């Protein structure tokens, strides 16, 4: 049995449940994109690196992986501006593109990124999110969602608090006193 970190309130999504769901999501993507030349998978750093690695290893359709890094200062403003820290290696015009995110909270990041990438004229643009918080996500439609979770601070499977806990194999709720002492 895994010994639980004392900073964690409870495990929300156990390791085996995540792995099974990621396989299911990949199977659905394999089916939905069976007839395209290749799928351009874009992982959003840092949080999506583990989900992206697991998801893409279950893909049987032709695909390439790429990454973007975005700043998050916009989250605390009403403007919702998100800055690109690291951009894609290739142009995506005419390509079938899938954005891969670990979490959608306010929805600001994904909404902004979707607009930026849409303006680059991909053949199609879809979104794949491991967890979505049950709150107002800005009315943005997601194509593939792994889990819906309560509106609490979660860590693990790529998700962090101050860059810690990312490599836990499960998703857990962080104790309130850890992030709000
Ligand atoms: C997280 C996550 C999303 C974003 C979602 O990134 O990876 O990109 O927040 O939040 P939103 O829906 O409120 O916009 P974060 O800024 O924590 O950076 P990180 O992935 O590098 O940890």
Short mmCIF file of N, CA and C and ligand atoms in Angstrom, two decimals:
data_model
loop_
_atom_site.label_atom_id
_atom_site.label_comp_id
_atom_site.label_asym_id
_atom_site.label_seq_id
_atom_site.Cartn_x
_atom_site.Cartn_y
_atom_site.Cartn_z
N UNK A 1 0.84 -1.20 0.00
CA UNK A 1 0.00 0.00 0.00
C UNK A 1 0.88 1.27 0.00
N UNK A 2 0.48 2.29 -0.77
CA UNK A 2 1.26 3.52 -0.85
C UNK A 2 1.08 4.32 0.44
N UNK A 3 2.20 4.78 0.99
CA UNK A 3 2.09 5.61 2.18
C UNK A 3 1.72 7.02 1.75
N UNK A 4 0.69 7.59 2.36
CA UNK A 4 0.23 8.89 1.90
C UNK A 4 1.03 10.02 2.54
N UNK A 5 1.36 11.03 1.71
CA UNK A 5 2.07 12.21 2.18
C UNK A 5 1.22 12.95 3.22
N UNK A 6 1.81 13.40 4.35
CA UNK A 6 1.03 14.06 5.40
C UNK A 6 0.42 15.40 4.98
N UNK A 7 0.90 15.98 3.87
CA UNK A 7 0.32 17.24 3.39
C UNK A 7 -1.00 17.01 2.63
N UNK A 8 -1.33 15.76 2.38
CA UNK A 8 -2.51 15.48 1.56
C UNK A 8 -3.74 15.19 2.42
N UNK A 9 -4.84 15.75 2.01
CA UNK A 9 -6.12 15.53 2.69
C UNK A 9 -6.66 14.14 2.37
N UNK A 10 -6.70 13.84 1.07
CA UNK A 10 -7.21 12.54 0.63
C UNK A 10 -6.86 12.32 -0.84
N UNK A 11 -6.82 11.06 -1.23
CA UNK A 11 -6.59 10.76 -2.63
C UNK A 11 -7.93 10.87 -3.36
N UNK A 12 -7.96 11.70 -4.39
CA UNK A 12 -9.21 11.90 -5.14
C UNK A 12 -9.33 10.90 -6.29
N UNK A 13 -8.22 10.68 -7.00
CA UNK A 13 -8.25 9.73 -8.13
C UNK A 13 -7.04 8.80 -7.99
N UNK A 14 -7.29 7.53 -7.63
CA UNK A 14 -6.19 6.59 -7.45
C UNK A 14 -5.46 6.30 -8.76
N UNK A 15 -4.23 5.83 -8.63
CA UNK A 15 -3.36 5.56 -9.78
C UNK A 15 -4.02 4.65 -10.82
N UNK A 16 -4.59 3.53 -10.36
CA UNK A 16 -5.15 2.58 -11.33
C UNK A 16 -6.36 3.16 -12.06
N UNK A 17 -7.10 4.02 -11.38
CA UNK A 17 -8.28 4.65 -12.01
C UNK A 17 -7.81 5.65 -13.09
N UNK A 18 -6.75 6.38 -12.79
CA UNK A 18 -6.20 7.32 -13.79
C UNK A 18 -5.73 6.54 -15.01
N UNK A 19 -4.96 5.49 -14.76
CA UNK A 19 -4.38 4.74 -15.88
C UNK A 19 -5.46 4.14 -16.78
N UNK A 20 -6.52 3.63 -16.16
CA UNK A 20 -7.60 3.03 -16.94
C UNK A 20 -8.31 4.11 -17.78
N UNK A 21 -8.54 5.25 -17.17
CA UNK A 21 -9.25 6.33 -17.86
C UNK A 21 -8.40 6.91 -19.01
N UNK A 22 -7.10 7.03 -18.78
CA UNK A 22 -6.21 7.55 -19.84
C UNK A 22 -6.23 6.59 -21.04
N UNK A 23 -6.24 5.31 -20.75
CA UNK A 23 -6.34 4.31 -21.84
C UNK A 23 -7.65 4.47 -22.61
N UNK A 24 -8.73 4.68 -21.86
CA UNK A 24 -10.05 4.87 -22.51
C UNK A 24 -10.05 6.12 -23.38
N UNK A 25 -9.46 7.19 -22.87
CA UNK A 25 -9.42 8.45 -23.63
C UNK A 25 -8.62 8.26 -24.92
N UNK A 26 -7.48 7.57 -24.81
CA UNK A 26 -6.65 7.32 -25.99
C UNK A 26 -7.41 6.46 -27.01
N UNK A 27 -8.15 5.48 -26.50
CA UNK A 27 -8.92 4.61 -27.40
C UNK A 27 -9.98 5.42 -28.15
N UNK A 28 -10.60 6.35 -27.45
CA UNK A 28 -11.60 7.20 -28.10
C UNK A 28 -10.96 8.10 -29.16
N UNK A 29 -9.80 8.64 -28.84
CA UNK A 29 -9.08 9.50 -29.80
C UNK A 29 -8.64 8.67 -31.01
N UNK A 30 -8.14 7.46 -30.76
CA UNK A 30 -7.76 6.56 -31.87
C UNK A 30 -8.93 6.35 -32.82
N UNK A 31 -10.11 6.18 -32.24
CA UNK A 31 -11.32 5.92 -33.03
C UNK A 31 -11.74 7.20 -33.79
N UNK A 32 -11.78 8.30 -33.07
CA UNK A 32 -12.28 9.55 -33.67
C UNK A 32 -11.36 10.10 -34.76
N UNK A 33 -10.07 9.79 -34.67
CA UNK A 33 -9.12 10.35 -35.64
C UNK A 33 -8.49 9.26 -36.51
N UNK A 34 -9.22 8.17 -36.69
CA UNK A 34 -8.70 7.01 -37.43
C UNK A 34 -8.36 7.35 -38.88
N UNK A 35 -9.02 8.36 -39.43
CA UNK A 35 -8.86 8.61 -40.87
C UNK A 35 -8.02 9.83 -41.23
N UNK A 36 -7.26 10.34 -40.30
CA UNK A 36 -6.44 11.52 -40.62
C UNK A 36 -4.98 11.10 -40.84
N UNK A 37 -4.19 11.98 -41.48
CA UNK A 37 -2.78 11.68 -41.76
C UNK A 37 -1.98 11.57 -40.47
N UNK A 38 -2.14 12.58 -39.60
CA UNK A 38 -1.47 12.54 -38.30
C UNK A 38 -2.11 13.59 -37.39
N UNK A 39 -1.99 13.32 -36.10
CA UNK A 39 -2.54 14.24 -35.10
C UNK A 39 -1.37 14.96 -34.42
N UNK A 40 -1.49 16.28 -34.35
CA UNK A 40 -0.43 17.09 -33.75
C UNK A 40 -0.81 17.31 -32.28
N UNK A 41 -0.14 16.59 -31.39
CA UNK A 41 -0.47 16.64 -29.96
C UNK A 41 0.36 17.73 -29.28
N UNK A 42 -0.32 18.66 -28.62
CA UNK A 42 0.38 19.77 -27.96
C UNK A 42 0.16 19.69 -26.45
N UNK A 43 1.22 19.37 -25.71
CA UNK A 43 1.15 19.34 -24.25
C UNK A 43 1.50 20.71 -23.68
N UNK A 44 0.73 21.13 -22.68
CA UNK A 44 0.97 22.45 -22.08
C UNK A 44 1.77 22.28 -20.79
N UNK A 45 3.00 22.80 -20.83
CA UNK A 45 3.92 22.65 -19.70
C UNK A 45 3.59 23.66 -18.60
N UNK A 46 3.95 23.33 -17.33
CA UNK A 46 4.61 22.07 -17.08
C UNK A 46 3.62 20.93 -16.83
N UNK A 47 2.46 21.29 -16.32
CA UNK A 47 1.56 20.31 -15.73
C UNK A 47 1.19 19.11 -16.58
N UNK A 48 1.15 19.27 -17.90
CA UNK A 48 0.62 18.19 -18.74
C UNK A 48 1.65 17.12 -19.10
N UNK A 49 2.88 17.25 -18.60
CA UNK A 49 3.93 16.36 -19.13
C UNK A 49 3.69 14.88 -18.84
N UNK A 50 3.12 14.57 -17.69
CA UNK A 50 2.90 13.15 -17.36
C UNK A 50 1.68 12.61 -18.11
N UNK A 51 0.60 13.36 -18.10
CA UNK A 51 -0.61 12.96 -18.83
C UNK A 51 -0.30 12.78 -20.32
N UNK A 52 0.44 13.73 -20.87
CA UNK A 52 0.82 13.68 -22.28
C UNK A 52 1.62 12.42 -22.59
N UNK A 53 2.57 12.08 -21.71
CA UNK A 53 3.41 10.90 -21.93
C UNK A 53 2.58 9.62 -21.89
N UNK A 54 1.68 9.52 -20.93
CA UNK A 54 0.86 8.31 -20.81
C UNK A 54 -0.15 8.22 -21.95
N UNK A 55 -0.80 9.35 -22.24
CA UNK A 55 -1.83 9.36 -23.29
C UNK A 55 -1.24 8.98 -24.65
N UNK A 56 -0.15 9.62 -25.00
CA UNK A 56 0.41 9.39 -26.34
C UNK A 56 0.96 7.97 -26.51
N UNK A 57 1.37 7.36 -25.40
CA UNK A 57 1.87 5.98 -25.51
C UNK A 57 0.75 4.98 -25.76
N UNK A 58 -0.49 5.42 -25.59
CA UNK A 58 -1.63 4.56 -25.93
C UNK A 58 -2.22 4.90 -27.30
N UNK A 59 -1.67 5.88 -27.97
CA UNK A 59 -2.18 6.23 -29.29
C UNK A 59 -1.62 5.26 -30.33
N UNK A 60 -2.51 4.78 -31.18
CA UNK A 60 -2.06 3.90 -32.27
C UNK A 60 -2.14 4.61 -33.62
N UNK A 61 -2.78 5.77 -33.64
CA UNK A 61 -2.85 6.57 -34.87
C UNK A 61 -1.53 7.33 -35.04
N UNK A 62 -1.18 7.72 -36.29
CA UNK A 62 0.03 8.53 -36.47
C UNK A 62 -0.10 9.86 -35.73
N UNK A 63 0.94 10.23 -35.01
CA UNK A 63 0.88 11.50 -34.26
C UNK A 63 2.29 12.02 -34.01
N UNK A 64 2.37 13.30 -33.73
CA UNK A 64 3.63 13.90 -33.29
C UNK A 64 3.35 14.61 -31.97
N UNK A 65 4.40 14.76 -31.17
CA UNK A 65 4.23 15.48 -29.91
C UNK A 65 5.01 16.79 -29.96
N UNK A 66 4.43 17.80 -29.36
CA UNK A 66 5.08 19.10 -29.23
C UNK A 66 4.59 19.71 -27.92
N UNK A 67 5.25 20.77 -27.50
CA UNK A 67 4.89 21.37 -26.21
C UNK A 67 4.87 22.89 -26.31
N UNK A 68 4.04 23.49 -25.45
CA UNK A 68 4.06 24.94 -25.27
C UNK A 68 4.16 25.21 -23.77
N UNK A 69 4.77 26.33 -23.44
CA UNK A 69 4.77 26.77 -22.04
C UNK A 69 4.13 28.15 -21.99
N UNK A 70 3.23 28.34 -21.04
CA UNK A 70 2.49 29.59 -20.93
C UNK A 70 2.68 30.19 -19.55
N UNK A 71 2.69 31.51 -19.47
CA UNK A 71 2.73 32.15 -18.16
C UNK A 71 1.33 32.16 -17.59
N UNK A 72 1.23 32.27 -16.28
CA UNK A 72 -0.10 32.21 -15.69
C UNK A 72 -0.49 33.50 -14.97
N UNK A 73 0.26 34.58 -15.21
CA UNK A 73 -0.07 35.80 -14.46
C UNK A 73 -1.46 36.31 -14.79
N UNK A 74 -1.93 35.99 -15.98
CA UNK A 74 -3.24 36.47 -16.42
C UNK A 74 -4.39 35.94 -15.59
N UNK A 75 -4.14 34.84 -14.89
CA UNK A 75 -5.22 34.23 -14.12
C UNK A 75 -5.75 35.14 -13.03
N UNK A 76 -4.84 36.00 -12.52
CA UNK A 76 -5.28 36.83 -11.41
C UNK A 76 -5.81 38.19 -11.88
N UNK A 77 -5.82 38.41 -13.18
CA UNK A 77 -6.35 39.66 -13.69
C UNK A 77 -7.69 39.40 -14.37
N UNK A 78 -8.38 40.48 -14.63
CA UNK A 78 -9.66 40.32 -15.31
C UNK A 78 -9.46 40.28 -16.83
N UNK A 79 -8.24 40.62 -17.27
CA UNK A 79 -7.99 40.65 -18.71
C UNK A 79 -7.90 39.23 -19.27
N UNK A 80 -7.37 38.32 -18.45
CA UNK A 80 -7.26 36.95 -18.90
C UNK A 80 -6.20 36.77 -19.96
N UNK A 81 -5.20 37.63 -19.93
CA UNK A 81 -4.11 37.55 -20.92
C UNK A 81 -3.12 36.47 -20.49
N UNK A 82 -2.74 35.60 -21.42
CA UNK A 82 -1.77 34.56 -21.12
C UNK A 82 -0.60 34.73 -22.08
N UNK A 83 0.63 34.69 -21.54
CA UNK A 83 1.82 34.94 -22.36
C UNK A 83 2.47 33.62 -22.74
N UNK A 84 2.94 33.54 -24.00
CA UNK A 84 3.63 32.33 -24.44
C UNK A 84 5.10 32.42 -24.05
N UNK A 85 5.56 31.47 -23.23
CA UNK A 85 6.97 31.42 -22.82
C UNK A 85 7.78 30.55 -23.77
N UNK A 86 7.13 29.50 -24.30
CA UNK A 86 7.80 28.61 -25.27
C UNK A 86 6.76 28.20 -26.30
N UNK A 87 7.12 28.41 -27.56
CA UNK A 87 6.14 28.16 -28.63
C UNK A 87 6.41 26.82 -29.32
N UNK A 88 5.56 26.47 -30.27
CA UNK A 88 5.66 25.20 -30.98
C UNK A 88 6.87 25.18 -31.90
N UNK A 89 7.32 23.97 -32.27
CA UNK A 89 8.46 23.83 -33.17
C UNK A 89 8.07 24.06 -34.63
N UNK A 90 6.78 23.78 -34.93
CA UNK A 90 6.34 23.83 -36.33
C UNK A 90 5.07 24.68 -36.48
N UNK A 91 4.84 25.20 -37.69
CA UNK A 91 3.54 25.82 -37.95
C UNK A 91 2.45 24.75 -37.93
N UNK A 92 1.24 25.11 -37.56
CA UNK A 92 0.17 24.09 -37.48
C UNK A 92 -0.93 24.31 -38.52
N UNK A 93 -0.72 25.24 -39.45
CA UNK A 93 -1.76 25.46 -40.45
C UNK A 93 -1.99 24.18 -41.25
N UNK A 94 -3.26 23.83 -41.41
CA UNK A 94 -3.63 22.62 -42.15
C UNK A 94 -3.47 21.32 -41.37
N UNK A 95 -3.04 21.41 -40.12
CA UNK A 95 -2.82 20.20 -39.32
C UNK A 95 -4.01 19.94 -38.37
N UNK A 96 -4.18 18.67 -38.03
CA UNK A 96 -5.18 18.31 -37.02
C UNK A 96 -4.50 18.37 -35.66
N UNK A 97 -5.02 19.25 -34.80
CA UNK A 97 -4.32 19.59 -33.56
C UNK A 97 -5.15 19.21 -32.33
N UNK A 98 -4.47 18.66 -31.33
CA UNK A 98 -5.09 18.34 -30.04
C UNK A 98 -4.31 19.01 -28.93
N UNK A 99 -4.97 19.90 -28.18
CA UNK A 99 -4.35 20.52 -27.01
C UNK A 99 -4.53 19.57 -25.83
N UNK A 100 -3.44 19.29 -25.12
CA UNK A 100 -3.50 18.38 -23.97
C UNK A 100 -3.15 19.15 -22.69
N UNK A 101 -4.12 19.21 -21.80
CA UNK A 101 -3.96 19.95 -20.53
C UNK A 101 -4.16 19.02 -19.35
N UNK A 102 -3.48 19.30 -18.25
CA UNK A 102 -3.70 18.51 -17.04
C UNK A 102 -4.99 18.93 -16.34
N UNK A 103 -5.22 20.25 -16.24
CA UNK A 103 -6.39 20.70 -15.47
C UNK A 103 -7.00 21.96 -16.08
N UNK A 104 -8.30 22.04 -15.97
CA UNK A 104 -9.00 23.28 -16.29
C UNK A 104 -9.65 23.77 -15.01
N UNK A 105 -9.29 24.99 -14.64
CA UNK A 105 -9.79 25.59 -13.40
C UNK A 105 -10.74 26.73 -13.81
N UNK A 106 -10.18 27.94 -13.96
CA UNK A 106 -11.02 29.06 -14.42
C UNK A 106 -11.33 28.94 -15.92
N UNK A 107 -10.50 28.22 -16.64
CA UNK A 107 -10.68 28.08 -18.08
C UNK A 107 -9.96 29.16 -18.88
N UNK A 108 -9.35 30.10 -18.18
CA UNK A 108 -8.71 31.24 -18.85
C UNK A 108 -7.58 30.78 -19.78
N UNK A 109 -6.73 29.90 -19.27
CA UNK A 109 -5.57 29.45 -20.05
C UNK A 109 -6.01 28.79 -21.35
N UNK A 110 -6.92 27.84 -21.22
CA UNK A 110 -7.33 27.09 -22.41
C UNK A 110 -8.10 27.95 -23.41
N UNK A 111 -8.92 28.82 -22.89
CA UNK A 111 -9.70 29.71 -23.77
C UNK A 111 -8.77 30.60 -24.60
N UNK A 112 -7.77 31.13 -23.92
CA UNK A 112 -6.83 32.02 -24.58
C UNK A 112 -5.98 31.26 -25.60
N UNK A 113 -5.49 30.11 -25.16
CA UNK A 113 -4.65 29.30 -26.05
C UNK A 113 -5.44 28.84 -27.27
N UNK A 114 -6.69 28.47 -27.06
CA UNK A 114 -7.53 27.99 -28.16
C UNK A 114 -7.63 29.07 -29.25
N UNK A 115 -7.80 30.30 -28.81
CA UNK A 115 -7.93 31.41 -29.77
C UNK A 115 -6.61 31.62 -30.53
N UNK A 116 -5.50 31.59 -29.80
CA UNK A 116 -4.18 31.76 -30.43
C UNK A 116 -3.96 30.70 -31.51
N UNK A 117 -4.27 29.45 -31.17
CA UNK A 117 -4.01 28.34 -32.10
C UNK A 117 -5.01 28.33 -33.25
N UNK A 118 -6.24 28.72 -32.96
CA UNK A 118 -7.27 28.79 -34.01
C UNK A 118 -6.86 29.79 -35.09
N UNK A 119 -6.25 30.88 -34.65
CA UNK A 119 -5.79 31.93 -35.58
C UNK A 119 -4.67 31.45 -36.50
N UNK A 120 -4.04 30.31 -36.15
CA UNK A 120 -2.97 29.76 -36.99
C UNK A 120 -3.52 28.80 -38.06
N UNK A 121 -4.84 28.73 -38.15
CA UNK A 121 -5.54 27.98 -39.20
C UNK A 121 -5.23 26.47 -39.26
N UNK A 122 -5.40 25.78 -38.15
CA UNK A 122 -5.27 24.31 -38.21
C UNK A 122 -6.46 23.72 -38.95
N UNK A 123 -6.30 22.49 -39.46
CA UNK A 123 -7.42 21.81 -40.13
C UNK A 123 -8.52 21.52 -39.11
N UNK A 124 -8.12 21.15 -37.89
CA UNK A 124 -9.07 20.98 -36.79
C UNK A 124 -8.34 21.25 -35.49
N UNK A 125 -9.12 21.64 -34.47
CA UNK A 125 -8.52 21.95 -33.17
C UNK A 125 -9.41 21.39 -32.07
N UNK A 126 -8.85 20.48 -31.27
CA UNK A 126 -9.62 19.86 -30.19
C UNK A 126 -8.86 19.99 -28.87
N UNK A 127 -9.59 19.72 -27.78
CA UNK A 127 -8.99 19.85 -26.45
C UNK A 127 -9.18 18.56 -25.66
N UNK A 128 -8.13 18.19 -24.94
CA UNK A 128 -8.16 16.97 -24.13
C UNK A 128 -7.63 17.33 -22.73
N UNK A 129 -8.48 17.15 -21.73
CA UNK A 129 -8.17 17.61 -20.38
C UNK A 129 -8.30 16.46 -19.41
N UNK A 130 -7.31 16.27 -18.56
CA UNK A 130 -7.42 15.17 -17.60
C UNK A 130 -8.46 15.46 -16.53
N UNK A 131 -8.36 16.60 -15.87
CA UNK A 131 -9.37 16.93 -14.85
C UNK A 131 -9.96 18.32 -15.06
N UNK A 132 -11.24 18.39 -14.81
CA UNK A 132 -11.95 19.66 -14.90
C UNK A 132 -12.59 19.93 -13.54
N UNK A 133 -12.32 21.11 -13.00
CA UNK A 133 -12.94 21.46 -11.72
C UNK A 133 -14.41 21.79 -11.93
N UNK A 134 -15.23 21.31 -11.00
CA UNK A 134 -16.67 21.62 -11.07
C UNK A 134 -16.88 23.03 -10.57
N UNK A 135 -16.78 23.97 -11.49
CA UNK A 135 -16.98 25.39 -11.21
C UNK A 135 -17.18 26.05 -12.57
N UNK A 136 -17.30 27.35 -12.60
CA UNK A 136 -17.43 28.06 -13.87
C UNK A 136 -16.08 27.99 -14.59
N UNK A 137 -16.04 27.29 -15.72
CA UNK A 137 -14.80 27.18 -16.50
C UNK A 137 -14.82 28.14 -17.69
N UNK A 138 -15.61 29.19 -17.61
CA UNK A 138 -15.65 30.19 -18.66
C UNK A 138 -16.49 29.78 -19.86
N UNK A 139 -17.30 28.75 -19.68
CA UNK A 139 -18.21 28.33 -20.75
C UNK A 139 -17.51 27.70 -21.93
N UNK A 140 -16.28 27.24 -21.72
CA UNK A 140 -15.51 26.70 -22.83
C UNK A 140 -15.84 25.22 -23.04
N UNK A 141 -16.12 24.78 -24.28
CA UNK A 141 -16.42 23.37 -24.49
C UNK A 141 -15.16 22.52 -24.62
N UNK A 142 -15.08 21.43 -23.87
CA UNK A 142 -13.92 20.54 -23.95
C UNK A 142 -14.33 19.28 -24.69
N UNK A 143 -13.44 18.78 -25.51
CA UNK A 143 -13.79 17.60 -26.32
C UNK A 143 -13.59 16.30 -25.55
N UNK A 144 -12.50 16.21 -24.79
CA UNK A 144 -12.21 14.99 -24.04
C UNK A 144 -11.88 15.39 -22.60
N UNK A 145 -12.64 14.87 -21.66
CA UNK A 145 -12.41 15.18 -20.24
C UNK A 145 -12.29 13.87 -19.47
N UNK A 146 -11.20 13.73 -18.72
CA UNK A 146 -10.98 12.49 -17.97
C UNK A 146 -11.86 12.39 -16.73
N UNK A 147 -11.80 13.45 -15.89
CA UNK A 147 -12.51 13.42 -14.62
C UNK A 147 -13.03 14.81 -14.27
N UNK A 148 -14.16 14.84 -13.57
CA UNK A 148 -14.65 16.08 -12.98
C UNK A 148 -14.36 15.99 -11.49
N UNK A 149 -13.77 17.05 -10.94
CA UNK A 149 -13.38 17.00 -9.52
C UNK A 149 -13.94 18.21 -8.78
N UNK A 150 -14.03 18.12 -7.43
CA UNK A 150 -14.49 19.28 -6.66
C UNK A 150 -13.52 20.45 -6.79
N UNK A 151 -13.99 21.63 -6.45
CA UNK A 151 -13.17 22.85 -6.56
C UNK A 151 -12.24 22.97 -5.35
N UNK A 152 -11.24 22.10 -5.31
CA UNK A 152 -10.24 22.12 -4.24
C UNK A 152 -8.85 22.12 -4.89
N UNK A 153 -7.80 22.39 -4.08
CA UNK A 153 -6.44 22.38 -4.63
C UNK A 153 -5.98 20.94 -4.78
N UNK A 154 -5.66 20.56 -6.01
CA UNK A 154 -5.23 19.19 -6.25
C UNK A 154 -3.79 19.13 -6.74
N UNK A 155 -3.13 18.05 -6.36
CA UNK A 155 -1.73 17.83 -6.77
C UNK A 155 -1.56 16.39 -7.23
N UNK A 156 -0.44 16.16 -7.91
CA UNK A 156 -0.11 14.82 -8.37
C UNK A 156 -0.40 14.64 -9.85
N UNK A 157 0.24 13.64 -10.45
CA UNK A 157 0.07 13.34 -11.86
C UNK A 157 0.29 14.60 -12.71
N UNK A 158 1.34 15.34 -12.39
CA UNK A 158 1.68 16.56 -13.13
C UNK A 158 1.28 17.84 -12.43
N UNK A 159 0.27 17.75 -11.57
CA UNK A 159 -0.24 18.95 -10.90
C UNK A 159 0.61 19.27 -9.66
N UNK A 160 0.81 20.56 -9.43
CA UNK A 160 1.73 20.95 -8.37
C UNK A 160 1.15 21.95 -7.40
N UNK A 161 1.88 22.11 -6.28
CA UNK A 161 1.74 23.29 -5.44
C UNK A 161 3.16 23.79 -5.25
N UNK A 162 3.47 25.00 -5.73
CA UNK A 162 4.83 25.57 -5.67
C UNK A 162 5.86 24.57 -6.21
N UNK A 163 5.52 23.93 -7.32
CA UNK A 163 6.40 22.98 -8.02
C UNK A 163 6.65 21.69 -7.24
N UNK A 164 5.86 21.42 -6.22
CA UNK A 164 6.01 20.16 -5.47
C UNK A 164 4.84 19.22 -5.79
N UNK A 165 5.05 17.98 -5.49
CA UNK A 165 4.05 16.90 -5.60
C UNK A 165 3.71 16.47 -7.03
N UNK A 166 4.40 17.02 -8.05
CA UNK A 166 4.01 16.73 -9.44
C UNK A 166 4.10 15.25 -9.79
N UNK A 167 5.07 14.56 -9.18
CA UNK A 167 5.33 13.18 -9.62
C UNK A 167 4.61 12.12 -8.78
N UNK A 168 3.69 12.53 -7.94
CA UNK A 168 2.83 11.54 -7.28
C UNK A 168 2.04 10.82 -8.38
N UNK A 169 1.83 9.52 -8.26
CA UNK A 169 1.16 8.80 -9.35
C UNK A 169 -0.36 8.94 -9.34
N UNK A 170 -0.89 9.56 -8.28
CA UNK A 170 -2.35 9.74 -8.15
C UNK A 170 -2.66 11.24 -8.07
N UNK A 171 -3.95 11.59 -8.13
CA UNK A 171 -4.37 12.98 -7.91
C UNK A 171 -4.97 13.07 -6.52
N UNK A 172 -4.45 14.02 -5.72
CA UNK A 172 -4.89 14.13 -4.33
C UNK A 172 -5.26 15.57 -4.00
N UNK A 173 -6.13 15.67 -2.99
CA UNK A 173 -6.47 17.01 -2.48
C UNK A 173 -5.41 17.43 -1.47
N UNK A 174 -4.93 18.66 -1.61
CA UNK A 174 -3.93 19.19 -0.68
C UNK A 174 -4.64 19.73 0.55
N UNK A 175 -4.03 19.49 1.73
CA UNK A 175 -4.62 20.05 2.95
C UNK A 175 -4.63 21.58 2.87
N UNK A 176 -5.72 22.17 3.29
CA UNK A 176 -5.89 23.62 3.19
C UNK A 176 -4.76 24.38 3.90
N UNK A 177 -4.32 23.87 5.04
CA UNK A 177 -3.28 24.59 5.79
C UNK A 177 -1.94 24.62 5.06
N UNK A 178 -1.76 23.76 4.07
CA UNK A 178 -0.50 23.74 3.32
C UNK A 178 -0.44 24.93 2.36
N UNK A 179 -1.56 25.23 1.70
CA UNK A 179 -1.52 26.33 0.73
C UNK A 179 -2.14 27.63 1.27
N UNK A 180 -2.78 27.54 2.45
CA UNK A 180 -3.41 28.73 3.02
C UNK A 180 -3.15 28.76 4.53
N UNK A 181 -1.83 28.87 4.92
CA UNK A 181 -1.51 28.70 6.35
C UNK A 181 -1.97 29.87 7.20
C1 LIG B 1 -2.21 25.09 -14.63
C2 LIG B 1 -2.67 24.08 -15.66
C3 LIG B 1 -3.32 24.92 -16.70
C4 LIG B 1 -3.87 26.09 -15.93
C5 LIG B 1 -5.35 25.95 -15.72
O1 LIG B 1 -0.98 25.61 -15.01
O2 LIG B 1 -1.61 23.33 -16.16
O3 LIG B 1 -2.41 25.35 -17.68
O4 LIG B 1 -3.23 26.08 -14.65
O5 LIG B 1 -5.86 27.03 -14.99
P1 LIG B 1 -7.02 27.98 -15.54
O6 LIG B 1 -8.09 27.09 -16.10
O7 LIG B 1 -7.48 28.72 -14.31
O8 LIG B 1 -6.44 28.90 -16.57
P2 LIG B 1 -0.06 26.48 -14.03
O9 LIG B 1 -0.25 27.93 -14.31
O10 LIG B 1 -0.29 26.03 -12.62
O11 LIG B 1 1.38 26.13 -14.53
P3 LIG B 1 2.16 24.72 -14.53
O12 LIG B 1 1.38 23.80 -15.43
O13 LIG B 1 3.48 25.07 -15.08
O14 LIG B 1 2.18 24.21 -13.12
#
